[in-house]
mmCIF file of C-alpha atoms in Angstrom:
data_model
loop_
_atom_site.group_PDB
_atom_site.id
_atom_site.type_symbol
_atom_site.label_atom_id
_atom_site.label_comp_id
_atom_site.label_asym_id
_atom_site.label_seq_id
_atom_site.Cartn_x
_atom_site.Cartn_y
_atom_site.Cartn_z
ATOM 1 C CA MET A 1 179.773 103.093 144.322
ATOM 2 C CA LYS A 2 176.404 103.517 145.551
ATOM 3 C CA LYS A 3 175.417 106.201 147.394
ATOM 4 C CA THR A 4 172.673 106.982 149.691
ATOM 5 C CA ALA A 5 171.559 111.055 150.071
ATOM 6 C CA PRO A 6 171.853 111.605 153.616
ATOM 7 C CA GLY A 7 168.818 110.954 155.938
ATOM 8 C CA SER A 8 167.262 109.213 152.828
ATOM 9 C CA CYS A 9 167.035 105.382 151.631
ATOM 10 C CA LYS A 10 168.040 106.043 148.066
ATOM 11 C CA SER A 11 167.827 103.317 145.382
ATOM 12 C CA GLY A 12 170.838 101.186 144.589
ATOM 13 C CA LYS A 13 170.432 101.150 141.189
ATOM 14 C CA PHE A 14 171.843 104.381 140.725
ATOM 15 C CA LYS A 15 175.708 105.406 140.920
ATOM 16 C CA GLY A 16 176.236 108.242 143.063
ATOM 17 C CA MET A 17 178.382 111.334 142.194
ATOM 18 C CA LEU A 18 177.647 114.244 143.353
ATOM 19 C CA LEU A 19 179.209 117.632 141.582
ATOM 20 C CA THR A 20 178.090 120.663 144.053
ATOM 21 C CA VAL A 21 179.262 123.566 142.507
ATOM 22 C CA MET A 22 178.886 126.756 144.804
ATOM 23 C CA ALA A 23 179.691 129.584 143.641
ATOM 24 C CA ALA A 24 180.633 131.990 146.645
ATOM 25 C CA CYS A 25 181.449 135.280 145.839
ATOM 26 C CA THR A 26 181.490 139.263 145.907
ATOM 27 C CA LEU A 27 179.758 141.828 144.384
ATOM 28 C CA ALA A 28 181.790 143.417 141.607
ATOM 29 C CA TRP A 29 179.661 146.658 141.662
ATOM 30 C CA PRO A 30 179.595 148.058 143.972
ATOM 31 C CA ALA A 31 182.897 146.894 145.682
ATOM 32 C CA VAL A 32 182.904 145.056 149.165
ATOM 33 C CA SER A 33 185.295 144.069 151.822
ATOM 34 C CA SER A 34 187.744 141.340 151.192
ATOM 35 C CA ALA A 35 186.799 139.334 154.048
ATOM 36 C CA ALA A 36 186.491 135.889 153.605
ATOM 37 C CA THR A 37 182.981 135.277 154.436
ATOM 38 C CA VAL A 38 181.309 133.594 151.636
ATOM 39 C CA SER A 39 177.772 134.052 151.237
ATOM 40 C CA TRP A 40 176.469 130.836 149.820
ATOM 41 C CA THR A 41 173.283 130.772 147.311
ATOM 42 C CA ASP A 42 169.509 129.819 148.698
ATOM 43 C CA TRP A 43 167.823 127.601 146.082
ATOM 44 C CA THR A 44 164.357 128.496 145.997
ATOM 45 C CA SER A 45 162.452 127.093 142.869
ATOM 46 C CA LYS A 46 163.004 124.224 139.711
ATOM 47 C CA GLY A 47 161.840 124.723 136.569
ATOM 48 C CA THR A 48 162.243 122.757 133.498
ATOM 49 C CA ASN A 49 165.861 122.564 133.059
ATOM 50 C CA THR A 50 166.248 125.988 135.427
ATOM 51 C CA VAL A 51 166.779 125.936 139.131
ATOM 52 C CA SER A 52 166.435 129.822 140.453
ATOM 53 C CA GLY A 53 167.692 131.347 143.997
ATOM 54 C CA SER A 54 169.409 133.849 145.193
ATOM 55 C CA MET A 55 172.420 135.407 147.188
ATOM 56 C CA THR A 56 172.729 138.037 149.942
ATOM 57 C CA PHE A 57 175.518 140.780 150.796
ATOM 58 C CA GLY A 58 174.731 142.785 153.279
ATOM 59 C CA SER A 59 171.436 144.575 152.188
ATOM 60 C CA SER A 60 172.410 143.485 147.720
ATOM 61 C CA THR A 61 170.529 140.527 146.663
ATOM 62 C CA VAL A 62 172.022 138.811 143.297
ATOM 63 C CA GLY A 63 169.720 136.651 141.508
ATOM 64 C CA VAL A 64 171.430 133.164 140.351
ATOM 65 C CA VAL A 65 170.339 131.079 137.988
ATOM 66 C CA TYR A 66 171.123 128.173 136.674
ATOM 67 C CA SER A 67 170.522 126.555 133.319
ATOM 68 C CA GLY A 68 170.545 123.012 131.965
ATOM 69 C CA PRO A 69 169.258 119.448 132.810
ATOM 70 C CA TYR A 70 169.472 118.809 136.335
ATOM 71 C CA TYR A 71 168.621 115.602 138.351
ATOM 72 C CA ASP A 72 165.233 116.334 140.175
ATOM 73 C CA TYR A 73 165.235 113.146 142.457
ATOM 74 C CA ALA A 74 168.693 114.520 144.668
ATOM 75 C CA THR A 75 168.035 118.339 143.581
ATOM 76 C CA GLN A 76 167.749 120.030 146.880
ATOM 77 C CA ILE A 77 165.776 123.548 147.862
ATOM 78 C CA SER A 78 165.683 123.607 151.810
ATOM 79 C CA THR A 79 165.109 119.980 152.762
ATOM 80 C CA GLY A 80 166.948 117.035 153.191
ATOM 81 C CA GLY A 81 170.251 116.047 154.502
ATOM 82 C CA SER A 82 173.434 117.935 153.959
ATOM 83 C CA TYR A 83 176.417 117.143 151.785
ATOM 84 C CA TRP A 84 178.681 119.255 153.218
ATOM 85 C CA GLY A 85 178.378 118.082 157.139
ATOM 86 C CA ALA A 86 180.631 114.875 156.790
ATOM 87 C CA ASN A 87 184.246 117.152 156.798
ATOM 88 C CA PRO A 88 183.353 120.786 156.948
ATOM 89 C CA THR A 89 186.789 121.289 156.335
ATOM 90 C CA THR A 90 187.167 120.197 153.206
ATOM 91 C CA TYR A 91 185.462 123.770 152.006
ATOM 92 C CA TYR A 92 187.611 125.507 154.147
ATOM 93 C CA SER A 93 190.081 127.520 152.749
ATOM 94 C CA PRO A 94 191.505 130.895 154.850
ATOM 95 C CA PRO A 95 191.734 133.812 153.457
ATOM 96 C CA ALA A 96 189.526 132.948 150.693
ATOM 97 C CA VAL A 97 186.879 130.910 152.314
ATOM 98 C CA ASP A 98 186.379 131.018 155.718
ATOM 99 C CA ASN A 99 183.214 129.523 156.149
ATOM 100 C CA PRO A 100 181.807 126.421 154.385
ATOM 101 C CA PRO A 101 178.636 125.997 153.188
ATOM 102 C CA THR A 102 175.583 124.404 155.054
ATOM 103 C CA GLY A 103 172.535 123.510 154.951
ATOM 104 C CA PRO A 104 170.654 120.949 152.518
ATOM 105 C CA ASP A 105 170.468 123.130 149.354
ATOM 106 C CA ILE A 106 171.737 122.011 146.508
ATOM 107 C CA ILE A 107 171.643 121.167 142.372
ATOM 108 C CA THR A 108 172.815 117.508 141.415
ATOM 109 C CA LEU A 109 173.338 116.712 137.729
ATOM 110 C CA TRP A 110 173.076 113.412 135.732
ATOM 111 C CA ASP A 111 174.050 114.152 131.917
ATOM 112 C CA GLY A 112 177.015 115.843 130.948
ATOM 113 C CA GLY A 113 176.780 118.350 128.360
ATOM 114 C CA THR A 114 176.962 122.295 129.061
ATOM 115 C CA LYS A 115 175.357 124.189 131.787
ATOM 116 C CA THR A 116 175.436 127.407 132.496
ATOM 117 C CA ILE A 117 175.002 129.936 136.291
ATOM 118 C CA SER A 118 174.095 133.095 135.383
ATOM 119 C CA PHE A 119 173.706 136.161 137.784
ATOM 120 C CA SER A 120 171.436 139.357 138.352
ATOM 121 C CA ARG A 121 174.538 141.507 138.921
ATOM 122 C CA PRO A 122 178.519 140.361 138.095
ATOM 123 C CA VAL A 123 180.531 138.693 140.804
ATOM 124 C CA LYS A 124 183.832 138.743 141.476
ATOM 125 C CA ASP A 125 185.988 136.167 142.081
ATOM 126 C CA PRO A 126 183.784 133.100 142.608
ATOM 127 C CA ILE A 127 184.448 130.087 144.706
ATOM 128 C CA ILE A 128 182.880 126.526 143.845
ATOM 129 C CA ALA A 129 182.230 123.815 146.396
ATOM 130 C CA LEU A 130 182.702 120.061 144.784
ATOM 131 C CA VAL A 131 181.051 117.318 145.767
ATOM 132 C CA SER A 132 182.050 113.890 144.811
ATOM 133 C CA TRP A 133 183.663 113.890 141.441
ATOM 134 C CA ASN A 134 184.469 110.765 140.889
ATOM 135 C CA GLY A 135 185.816 110.714 137.103
ATOM 136 C CA ASN A 136 184.290 113.044 135.833
ATOM 137 C CA THR A 137 185.949 115.749 133.553
ATOM 138 C CA VAL A 138 184.871 119.104 133.774
ATOM 139 C CA ASP A 139 186.136 122.726 131.567
ATOM 140 C CA PHE A 140 184.911 126.024 132.759
ATOM 141 C CA GLY A 141 186.681 127.944 129.653
ATOM 142 C CA ALA A 142 188.681 130.175 131.945
ATOM 143 C CA PRO A 143 191.441 129.860 134.320
ATOM 144 C CA ILE A 144 190.741 127.620 137.347
ATOM 145 C CA GLU A 145 192.333 127.495 141.135
ATOM 146 C CA ILE A 146 192.380 124.330 142.909
ATOM 147 C CA LEU A 147 191.553 125.836 146.992
ATOM 148 C CA ASN A 148 190.877 122.648 149.096
ATOM 149 C CA TYR A 149 190.399 119.366 148.524
ATOM 150 C CA GLY A 150 189.545 116.323 150.847
ATOM 151 C CA PRO A 151 187.186 113.767 152.365
ATOM 152 C CA GLY A 152 183.567 114.094 151.914
ATOM 153 C CA THR A 153 180.593 112.351 152.388
ATOM 154 C CA PHE A 154 181.281 110.163 149.416
ATOM 155 C CA GLY A 155 185.127 109.566 150.539
ATOM 156 C CA SER A 156 187.684 111.423 149.141
ATOM 157 C CA GLY A 157 190.283 112.122 146.319
ATOM 158 C CA THR A 158 192.245 114.256 143.808
ATOM 159 C CA PRO A 159 191.235 116.974 141.068
ATOM 160 C CA ILE A 160 193.817 116.737 138.243
ATOM 161 C CA LEU A 161 194.077 120.300 136.678
ATOM 162 C CA ASN A 162 193.844 120.246 132.872
ATOM 163 C CA LEU A 163 196.858 121.306 130.549
ATOM 164 C CA THR A 164 195.443 124.570 129.924
ATOM 165 C CA GLY A 165 194.069 125.619 133.924
ATOM 166 C CA THR A 166 190.504 125.500 132.740
ATOM 167 C CA GLY A 167 189.159 121.979 134.524
ATOM 168 C CA PHE A 168 190.058 119.014 136.008
ATOM 169 C CA TYR A 169 189.512 115.576 135.999
ATOM 170 C CA GLY A 170 188.396 113.922 139.328
ATOM 171 C CA SER A 171 190.496 110.939 140.215
ATOM 172 C CA GLY A 172 188.687 109.267 142.748
ATOM 173 C CA GLU A 173 185.519 110.870 144.842
ATOM 174 C CA VAL A 174 186.830 114.435 144.917
ATOM 175 C CA HIS A 175 185.190 116.995 147.353
ATOM 176 C CA GLY A 176 186.534 120.421 147.514
ATOM 177 C CA ILE A 177 186.434 124.383 146.445
ATOM 178 C CA ILE A 178 187.849 125.979 143.701
ATOM 179 C CA ARG A 179 187.787 129.588 142.775
ATOM 180 C CA LEU A 180 187.810 131.366 139.127
ATOM 181 C CA PRO A 181 189.204 134.817 139.195
ATOM 182 C CA GLY A 182 188.094 137.833 137.725
ATOM 183 C CA VAL A 183 184.380 139.147 137.673
ATOM 184 C CA HIS A 184 181.386 136.980 135.752
ATOM 185 C CA SER A 185 178.064 137.861 134.763
ATOM 186 C CA SER A 186 177.833 134.149 134.196
ATOM 187 C CA ILE A 187 179.602 130.458 134.576
ATOM 188 C CA THR A 188 179.249 127.880 131.711
ATOM 189 C CA PHE A 189 180.866 124.753 132.121
ATOM 190 C CA THR A 190 180.735 121.318 130.838
ATOM 191 C CA ASP A 191 181.198 117.827 132.212
ATOM 192 C CA SER A 192 180.242 114.171 131.360
ATOM 193 C CA SER A 193 177.757 111.646 132.852
ATOM 194 C CA GLU A 194 178.056 109.848 135.152
ATOM 195 C CA GLY A 195 175.563 108.255 138.168
ATOM 196 C CA TRP A 196 174.766 112.064 139.428
ATOM 197 C CA HIS A 197 176.332 115.045 140.255
ATOM 198 C CA GLY A 198 175.625 118.224 141.324
ATOM 199 C CA PHE A 199 176.057 121.877 142.567
ATOM 200 C CA THR A 200 175.296 125.266 144.371
ATOM 201 C CA VAL A 201 175.964 128.778 143.912
ATOM 202 C CA GLY A 202 176.935 131.823 146.360
#
């Protein structure tokens, strides 16, 4: 399926696929309340195989760095259309997530392989938002919980959890949110190549 970025005229020669991995989490130290308000990452700079940003919890800021290949054309930091607005309720799952992601920030991926999201301080129970995981296979190497899925920018699909519970296969255009329980200083995952897909972390 050909896809066009919101507010742009993307060439039809690329199969659009957007994995949006958005981590929404609370600081592991110091402890914070269990409110479901999510701090989504504000991505601010792109480098060679890295995208950097931060998320804010009250007066505390946590640096976030993505390491790995990414699709520069569709990766957005502060400008561009939002992939989250087609159906915000897909990214809503009380009591874990009360506020879906907003704005244009997103990291998009093209080539499959190993990627890492690193935090400057440990975070607890990151929430990851997904956009358009059509036919993609992902594994986080740690247990995940599927919190919600539904229609999004490019249609809808179903995440099929793998036998180990550490990842899933995207049957159709999967949009939704998952959680990685526990305290994490980094998240390493593998995905498969296809069109383009992406993520953002908070």
